[in-house]
Amino acid sequence: MTFRWFHRMGSPKWFYETSGRFMPWLGGLAALLIMVGVIWGLAFAPSDYQQGNSFRIMYVHVPAAMLAQSCYVMLAICGVVRLVWRMKIADVALQCAAPIGAWMTVVALVTGSIWGKPTWGSWWVWDARLTSMLILLFLYFGLIALGNAITNRNSAAQACAVLAVVGVINIPIIKYSVEWWNTLHQSSSFSLTEKPTMPPEMWLPLLLMVLGFYCFFGAVLLLRMRLELLKRESRTRWVRSMVMDSPLALGAMRAAR
C-alpha cells in the first residue's frame, strides 16, 4: 500500500489534482501563524537580559535558517528519488524548491549580520556557522544555474540530482559547527526536538514563526510545482482537457511559459 501511494505520487496529473486541495490551507495557516508570531514576538515578548531588544530579529532569522537547511535536505531526497526511481515529479520539486531555499538562506545571512552587529560588533566574521551557511547559498545558486544551463531536461535533472545529494554533506557541518569548532556563533537556543532554554513567552512565538515559515514554504512550493507541471505537461491530454474546462488553468499555463 505504501509503495502504491509512493508511485501514484509520481504521477503529474494525480499530484496536480491533490496539491490543489492542500495549497489554500497551507497559505491560510502560514498567514495566520506568521501574523500572530510577529505581533507576539515583536510587541509582547520580554526583552533579553543580555541583548535587549536586538534579539527580536531571531523571530525571522531562526525560522529562515532552519527552513534553508531543511529545504536542502528535501532537495537531496528528491535527488535520490530522481536517480533511483526516475520520477519526473522529483525533478520538478527540486527545481522549484531551490530558489525558495536560496531566498531563505539570503534572509538568514542578512538577518544574522544585522543581529551580529550589536552582538559581535561586526556585520560579518568568518565564523564556521556563517561560512558553511554561505556555502549553502552557493550550492543553491549552483543548482539553479545548472538546471538552467543544460538544455536537455533529463541531463539537467541527473546533474542537479547528483549535486543535491553530494551537497547535503554541508547540512550536518552547519548544524554541528558550533560544537566542532570554537566559533562566535551561539549554540541553538531553539530546537523542535529538545526543550528550549528560553522562557515560554519567548519561544512560543518563535515556534509559531517556524511553523508559519514551513507552511509558507509548502504553499509556495506547491504553487510553483503546479505551474511547472502545466508547462512541462502542456502537450498531454489531461492538461489540454483541463485547460478547455478552466480558463484559470489556461492563464496559469501561459504565465508558466
PDB file of N, CA, C and O in Angstrom, residues 196-242:
ATOM      1  N   PRO A 196      13.361  23.939  25.008  1.00  0.00           N
ATOM      2  CA  PRO A 196      14.014  25.243  24.808  1.00  0.00           C
ATOM      3  C   PRO A 196      14.635  25.769  26.096  1.00  0.00           C
ATOM      4  O   PRO A 196      14.165  25.492  27.204  1.00  0.00           O
ATOM      5  N   THR A 197      15.717  26.528  25.933  1.00  0.00           N
ATOM      6  CA  THR A 197      16.376  27.151  27.082  1.00  0.00           C
ATOM      7  C   THR A 197      15.754  28.503  27.416  1.00  0.00           C
ATOM      8  O   THR A 197      16.090  29.089  28.443  1.00  0.00           O
ATOM      9  N   MET A 198      14.850  28.988  26.570  1.00  0.00           N
ATOM     10  CA  MET A 198      14.204  30.287  26.780  1.00  0.00           C
ATOM     11  C   MET A 198      12.900  30.101  27.539  1.00  0.00           C
ATOM     12  O   MET A 198      12.323  29.007  27.542  1.00  0.00           O
ATOM     13  N   PRO A 199      12.392  31.158  28.170  1.00  0.00           N
ATOM     14  CA  PRO A 199      11.078  31.086  28.816  1.00  0.00           C
ATOM     15  C   PRO A 199       9.976  30.927  27.765  1.00  0.00           C
ATOM     16  O   PRO A 199      10.152  31.327  26.605  1.00  0.00           O
ATOM     17  N   PRO A 200       8.828  30.373  28.131  1.00  0.00           N
ATOM     18  CA  PRO A 200       7.758  30.111  27.160  1.00  0.00           C
ATOM     19  C   PRO A 200       7.293  31.353  26.412  1.00  0.00           C
ATOM     20  O   PRO A 200       6.962  31.263  25.221  1.00  0.00           O
ATOM     21  N   GLU A 201       7.251  32.512  27.091  1.00  0.00           N
ATOM     22  CA  GLU A 201       6.769  33.711  26.418  1.00  0.00           C
ATOM     23  C   GLU A 201       7.715  34.194  25.317  1.00  0.00           C
ATOM     24  O   GLU A 201       7.352  35.068  24.523  1.00  0.00           O
ATOM     25  N   MET A 202       8.926  33.599  25.251  1.00  0.00           N
ATOM     26  CA  MET A 202       9.871  33.937  24.187  1.00  0.00           C
ATOM     27  C   MET A 202       9.919  32.858  23.106  1.00  0.00           C
ATOM     28  O   MET A 202      10.026  33.180  21.927  1.00  0.00           O
ATOM     29  N   TRP A 203       9.828  31.583  23.497  1.00  0.00           N
ATOM     30  CA  TRP A 203       9.951  30.542  22.485  1.00  0.00           C
ATOM     31  C   TRP A 203       8.625  30.173  21.830  1.00  0.00           C
ATOM     32  O   TRP A 203       8.625  29.646  20.699  1.00  0.00           O
ATOM     33  N   LEU A 204       7.497  30.441  22.476  1.00  0.00           N
ATOM     34  CA  LEU A 204       6.218  30.132  21.832  1.00  0.00           C
ATOM     35  C   LEU A 204       5.988  30.937  20.547  1.00  0.00           C
ATOM     36  O   LEU A 204       5.599  30.366  19.519  1.00  0.00           O
ATOM     37  N   PRO A 205       6.212  32.267  20.553  1.00  0.00           N
ATOM     38  CA  PRO A 205       6.089  32.985  19.282  1.00  0.00           C
ATOM     39  C   PRO A 205       7.111  32.532  18.248  1.00  0.00           C
ATOM     40  O   PRO A 205       6.825  32.547  17.043  1.00  0.00           O
ATOM     41  N   LEU A 206       8.297  32.104  18.710  1.00  0.00           N
ATOM     42  CA  LEU A 206       9.288  31.592  17.775  1.00  0.00           C
ATOM     43  C   LEU A 206       8.806  30.289  17.140  1.00  0.00           C
ATOM     44  O   LEU A 206       8.994  30.066  15.940  1.00  0.00           O
ATOM     45  N   LEU A 207       8.163  29.439  17.939  1.00  0.00           N
ATOM     46  CA  LEU A 207       7.598  28.200  17.408  1.00  0.00           C
ATOM     47  C   LEU A 207       6.533  28.500  16.359  1.00  0.00           C
ATOM     48  O   LEU A 207       6.480  27.856  15.300  1.00  0.00           O
ATOM     49  N   LEU A 208       5.678  29.484  16.629  1.00  0.00           N
ATOM     50  CA  LEU A 208       4.657  29.871  15.649  1.00  0.00           C
ATOM     51  C   LEU A 208       5.297  30.368  14.359  1.00  0.00           C
ATOM     52  O   LEU A 208       4.822  30.056  13.252  1.00  0.00           O
ATOM     53  N   MET A 209       6.378  31.131  14.475  1.00  0.00           N
ATOM     54  CA  MET A 209       7.069  31.639  13.291  1.00  0.00           C
ATOM     55  C   MET A 209       7.700  30.491  12.493  1.00  0.00           C
ATOM     56  O   MET A 209       7.637  30.480  11.253  1.00  0.00           O
ATOM     57  N   VAL A 210       8.292  29.532  13.186  1.00  0.00           N
ATOM     58  CA  VAL A 210       8.888  28.390  12.489  1.00  0.00           C
ATOM     59  C   VAL A 210       7.820  27.618  11.722  1.00  0.00           C
ATOM     60  O   VAL A 210       7.983  27.304  10.529  1.00  0.00           O
ATOM     61  N   LEU A 211       6.712  27.316  12.386  1.00  0.00           N
ATOM     62  CA  LEU A 211       5.624  26.600  11.723  1.00  0.00           C
ATOM     63  C   LEU A 211       5.048  27.419  10.572  1.00  0.00           C
ATOM     64  O   LEU A 211       4.725  26.873   9.505  1.00  0.00           O
ATOM     65  N   GLY A 212       4.932  28.730  10.777  1.00  0.00           N
ATOM     66  CA  GLY A 212       4.418  29.594   9.722  1.00  0.00           C
ATOM     67  C   GLY A 212       5.324  29.619   8.506  1.00  0.00           C
ATOM     68  O   GLY A 212       4.852  29.584   7.363  1.00  0.00           O
ATOM     69  N   PHE A 213       6.630  29.658   8.731  1.00  0.00           N
ATOM     70  CA  PHE A 213       7.587  29.635   7.615  1.00  0.00           C
ATOM     71  C   PHE A 213       7.495  28.329   6.840  1.00  0.00           C
ATOM     72  O   PHE A 213       7.550  28.324   5.608  1.00  0.00           O
ATOM     73  N   TYR A 214       7.349  27.215   7.545  1.00  0.00           N
ATOM     74  CA  TYR A 214       7.247  25.932   6.858  1.00  0.00           C
ATOM     75  C   TYR A 214       5.938  25.830   6.064  1.00  0.00           C
ATOM     76  O   TYR A 214       5.917  25.268   4.959  1.00  0.00           O
ATOM     77  N   CYS A 215       4.850  26.354   6.613  1.00  0.00           N
ATOM     78  CA  CYS A 215       3.593  26.369   5.873  1.00  0.00           C
ATOM     79  C   CYS A 215       3.696  27.266   4.639  1.00  0.00           C
ATOM     80  O   CYS A 215       3.198  26.932   3.559  1.00  0.00           O
ATOM     81  N   PHE A 216       4.368  28.402   4.797  1.00  0.00           N
ATOM     82  CA  PHE A 216       4.606  29.300   3.670  1.00  0.00           C
ATOM     83  C   PHE A 216       5.422  28.600   2.592  1.00  0.00           C
ATOM     84  O   PHE A 216       5.107  28.682   1.397  1.00  0.00           O
ATOM     85  N   PHE A 217       6.462  27.891   3.004  1.00  0.00           N
ATOM     86  CA  PHE A 217       7.279  27.147   2.051  1.00  0.00           C
ATOM     87  C   PHE A 217       6.440  26.119   1.306  1.00  0.00           C
ATOM     88  O   PHE A 217       6.538  25.978   0.076  1.00  0.00           O
ATOM     89  N   GLY A 218       5.598  25.386   2.045  1.00  0.00           N
ATOM     90  CA  GLY A 218       4.758  24.382   1.408  1.00  0.00           C
ATOM     91  C   GLY A 218       3.806  24.979   0.388  1.00  0.00           C
ATOM     92  O   GLY A 218       3.645  24.449  -0.716  1.00  0.00           O
ATOM     93  N   ALA A 219       3.174  26.104   0.737  1.00  0.00           N
ATOM     94  CA  ALA A 219       2.219  26.737  -0.173  1.00  0.00           C
ATOM     95  C   ALA A 219       2.908  27.255  -1.427  1.00  0.00           C
ATOM     96  O   ALA A 219       2.425  27.036  -2.551  1.00  0.00           O
ATOM     97  N   VAL A 220       4.038  27.942  -1.257  1.00  0.00           N
ATOM     98  CA  VAL A 220       4.754  28.486  -2.411  1.00  0.00           C
ATOM     99  C   VAL A 220       5.322  27.362  -3.275  1.00  0.00           C
ATOM    100  O   VAL A 220       5.285  27.437  -4.512  1.00  0.00           O
ATOM    101  N   LEU A 221       5.840  26.313  -2.648  1.00  0.00           N
ATOM    102  CA  LEU A 221       6.393  25.195  -3.412  1.00  0.00           C
ATOM    103  C   LEU A 221       5.309  24.519  -4.245  1.00  0.00           C
ATOM    104  O   LEU A 221       5.524  24.223  -5.431  1.00  0.00           O
ATOM    105  N   LEU A 222       4.156  24.270  -3.656  1.00  0.00           N
ATOM    106  CA  LEU A 222       3.068  23.643  -4.409  1.00  0.00           C
ATOM    107  C   LEU A 222       2.623  24.527  -5.569  1.00  0.00           C
ATOM    108  O   LEU A 222       2.353  24.029  -6.669  1.00  0.00           O
ATOM    109  N   LEU A 223       2.550  25.824  -5.333  1.00  0.00           N
ATOM    110  CA  LEU A 223       2.168  26.742  -6.400  1.00  0.00           C
ATOM    111  C   LEU A 223       3.171  26.693  -7.547  1.00  0.00           C
ATOM    112  O   LEU A 223       2.790  26.597  -8.727  1.00  0.00           O
ATOM    113  N   ARG A 224       4.464  26.756  -7.233  1.00  0.00           N
ATOM    114  CA  ARG A 224       5.494  26.711  -8.261  1.00  0.00           C
ATOM    115  C   ARG A 224       5.502  25.372  -8.991  1.00  0.00           C
ATOM    116  O   ARG A 224       5.669  25.319 -10.221  1.00  0.00           O
ATOM    117  N   MET A 225       5.303  24.286  -8.261  1.00  0.00           N
ATOM    118  CA  MET A 225       5.287  22.971  -8.888  1.00  0.00           C
ATOM    119  C   MET A 225       4.096  22.809  -9.822  1.00  0.00           C
ATOM    120  O   MET A 225       4.223  22.224 -10.912  1.00  0.00           O
ATOM    121  N   ARG A 226       2.956  23.313  -9.424  1.00  0.00           N
ATOM    122  CA  ARG A 226       1.771  23.215 -10.282  1.00  0.00           C
ATOM    123  C   ARG A 226       1.970  23.987 -11.585  1.00  0.00           C
ATOM    124  O   ARG A 226       1.597  23.519 -12.667  1.00  0.00           O
ATOM    125  N   LEU A 227       2.561  25.169 -11.487  1.00  0.00           N
ATOM    126  CA  LEU A 227       2.832  25.948 -12.702  1.00  0.00           C
ATOM    127  C   LEU A 227       3.862  25.252 -13.588  1.00  0.00           C
ATOM    128  O   LEU A 227       3.725  25.230 -14.821  1.00  0.00           O
ATOM    129  N   GLU A 228       4.887  24.679 -12.962  1.00  0.00           N
ATOM    130  CA  GLU A 228       5.913  23.979 -13.736  1.00  0.00           C
ATOM    131  C   GLU A 228       5.343  22.733 -14.409  1.00  0.00           C
ATOM    132  O   GLU A 228       5.708  22.406 -15.552  1.00  0.00           O
ATOM    133  N   LEU A 229       4.444  22.033 -13.717  1.00  0.00           N
ATOM    134  CA  LEU A 229       3.818  20.850 -14.321  1.00  0.00           C
ATOM    135  C   LEU A 229       2.970  21.232 -15.526  1.00  0.00           C
ATOM    136  O   LEU A 229       2.977  20.526 -16.547  1.00  0.00           O
ATOM    137  N   LEU A 230       2.235  22.324 -15.427  1.00  0.00           N
ATOM    138  CA  LEU A 230       1.449  22.774 -16.574  1.00  0.00           C
ATOM    139  C   LEU A 230       2.349  23.106 -17.759  1.00  0.00           C
ATOM    140  O   LEU A 230       2.003  22.851 -18.912  1.00  0.00           O
ATOM    141  N   LYS A 231       3.513  23.656 -17.474  1.00  0.00           N
ATOM    142  CA  LYS A 231       4.460  23.997 -18.531  1.00  0.00           C
ATOM    143  C   LYS A 231       5.041  22.740 -19.173  1.00  0.00           C
ATOM    144  O   LYS A 231       5.101  22.630 -20.410  1.00  0.00           O
ATOM    145  N   ARG A 232       5.468  21.786 -18.347  1.00  0.00           N
ATOM    146  CA  ARG A 232       6.113  20.582 -18.878  1.00  0.00           C
ATOM    147  C   ARG A 232       5.127  19.628 -19.528  1.00  0.00           C
ATOM    148  O   ARG A 232       5.472  18.921 -20.477  1.00  0.00           O
ATOM    149  N   GLU A 233       3.910  19.583 -18.999  1.00  0.00           N
ATOM    150  CA  GLU A 233       2.917  18.632 -19.498  1.00  0.00           C
ATOM    151  C   GLU A 233       1.894  19.292 -20.426  1.00  0.00           C
ATOM    152  O   GLU A 233       0.795  18.773 -20.597  1.00  0.00           O
ATOM    153  N   SER A 234       2.262  20.422 -21.011  1.00  0.00           N
ATOM    154  CA  SER A 234       1.297  21.195 -21.798  1.00  0.00           C
ATOM    155  C   SER A 234       0.752  20.431 -23.004  1.00  0.00           C
ATOM    156  O   SER A 234      -0.344  20.739 -23.478  1.00  0.00           O
ATOM    157  N   ARG A 235       1.487  19.454 -23.492  1.00  0.00           N
ATOM    158  CA  ARG A 235       1.042  18.693 -24.663  1.00  0.00           C
ATOM    159  C   ARG A 235       0.271  17.428 -24.313  1.00  0.00           C
ATOM    160  O   ARG A 235      -0.191  16.727 -25.217  1.00  0.00           O
ATOM    161  N   THR A 236       0.142  17.127 -23.022  1.00  0.00           N
ATOM    162  CA  THR A 236      -0.561  15.913 -22.631  1.00  0.00           C
ATOM    163  C   THR A 236      -2.070  16.126 -22.658  1.00  0.00           C
ATOM    164  O   THR A 236      -2.568  17.237 -22.611  1.00  0.00           O
ATOM    165  N   ARG A 237      -2.783  15.005 -22.709  1.00  0.00           N
ATOM    166  CA  ARG A 237      -4.240  15.065 -22.834  1.00  0.00           C
ATOM    167  C   ARG A 237      -4.891  15.641 -21.588  1.00  0.00           C
ATOM    168  O   ARG A 237      -5.841  16.414 -21.675  1.00  0.00           O
ATOM    169  N   TRP A 238      -4.369  15.293 -20.396  1.00  0.00           N
ATOM    170  CA  TRP A 238      -5.024  15.742 -19.169  1.00  0.00           C
ATOM    171  C   TRP A 238      -4.908  17.251 -18.985  1.00  0.00           C
ATOM    172  O   TRP A 238      -5.838  17.894 -18.489  1.00  0.00           O
ATOM    173  N   VAL A 239      -3.780  17.834 -19.408  1.00  0.00           N
ATOM    174  CA  VAL A 239      -3.632  19.284 -19.315  1.00  0.00           C
ATOM    175  C   VAL A 239      -4.539  19.971 -20.326  1.00  0.00           C
ATOM    176  O   VAL A 239      -5.186  20.975 -20.003  1.00  0.00           O
ATOM    177  N   ARG A 240      -4.590  19.440 -21.546  1.00  0.00           N
ATOM    178  CA  ARG A 240      -5.433  20.059 -22.573  1.00  0.00           C
ATOM    179  C   ARG A 240      -6.913  20.012 -22.199  1.00  0.00           C
ATOM    180  O   ARG A 240      -7.648  20.982 -22.389  1.00  0.00           O
ATOM    181  N   SER A 241      -7.349  18.895 -21.635  1.00  0.00           N
ATOM    182  CA  SER A 241      -8.748  18.797 -21.225  1.00  0.00           C
ATOM    183  C   SER A 241      -9.050  19.722 -20.056  1.00  0.00           C
ATOM    184  O   SER A 241     -10.130  20.315 -19.982  1.00  0.00           O
ATOM    185  N   MET A 242      -8.093  19.873 -19.156  1.00  0.00           N
ATOM    186  CA  MET A 242      -8.284  20.766 -18.022  1.00  0.00           C
ATOM    187  C   MET A 242      -8.323  22.216 -18.475  1.00  0.00           C
ATOM    188  O   MET A 242      -9.091  23.025 -17.969  1.00  0.00           O
TER     189      MET A 242
END
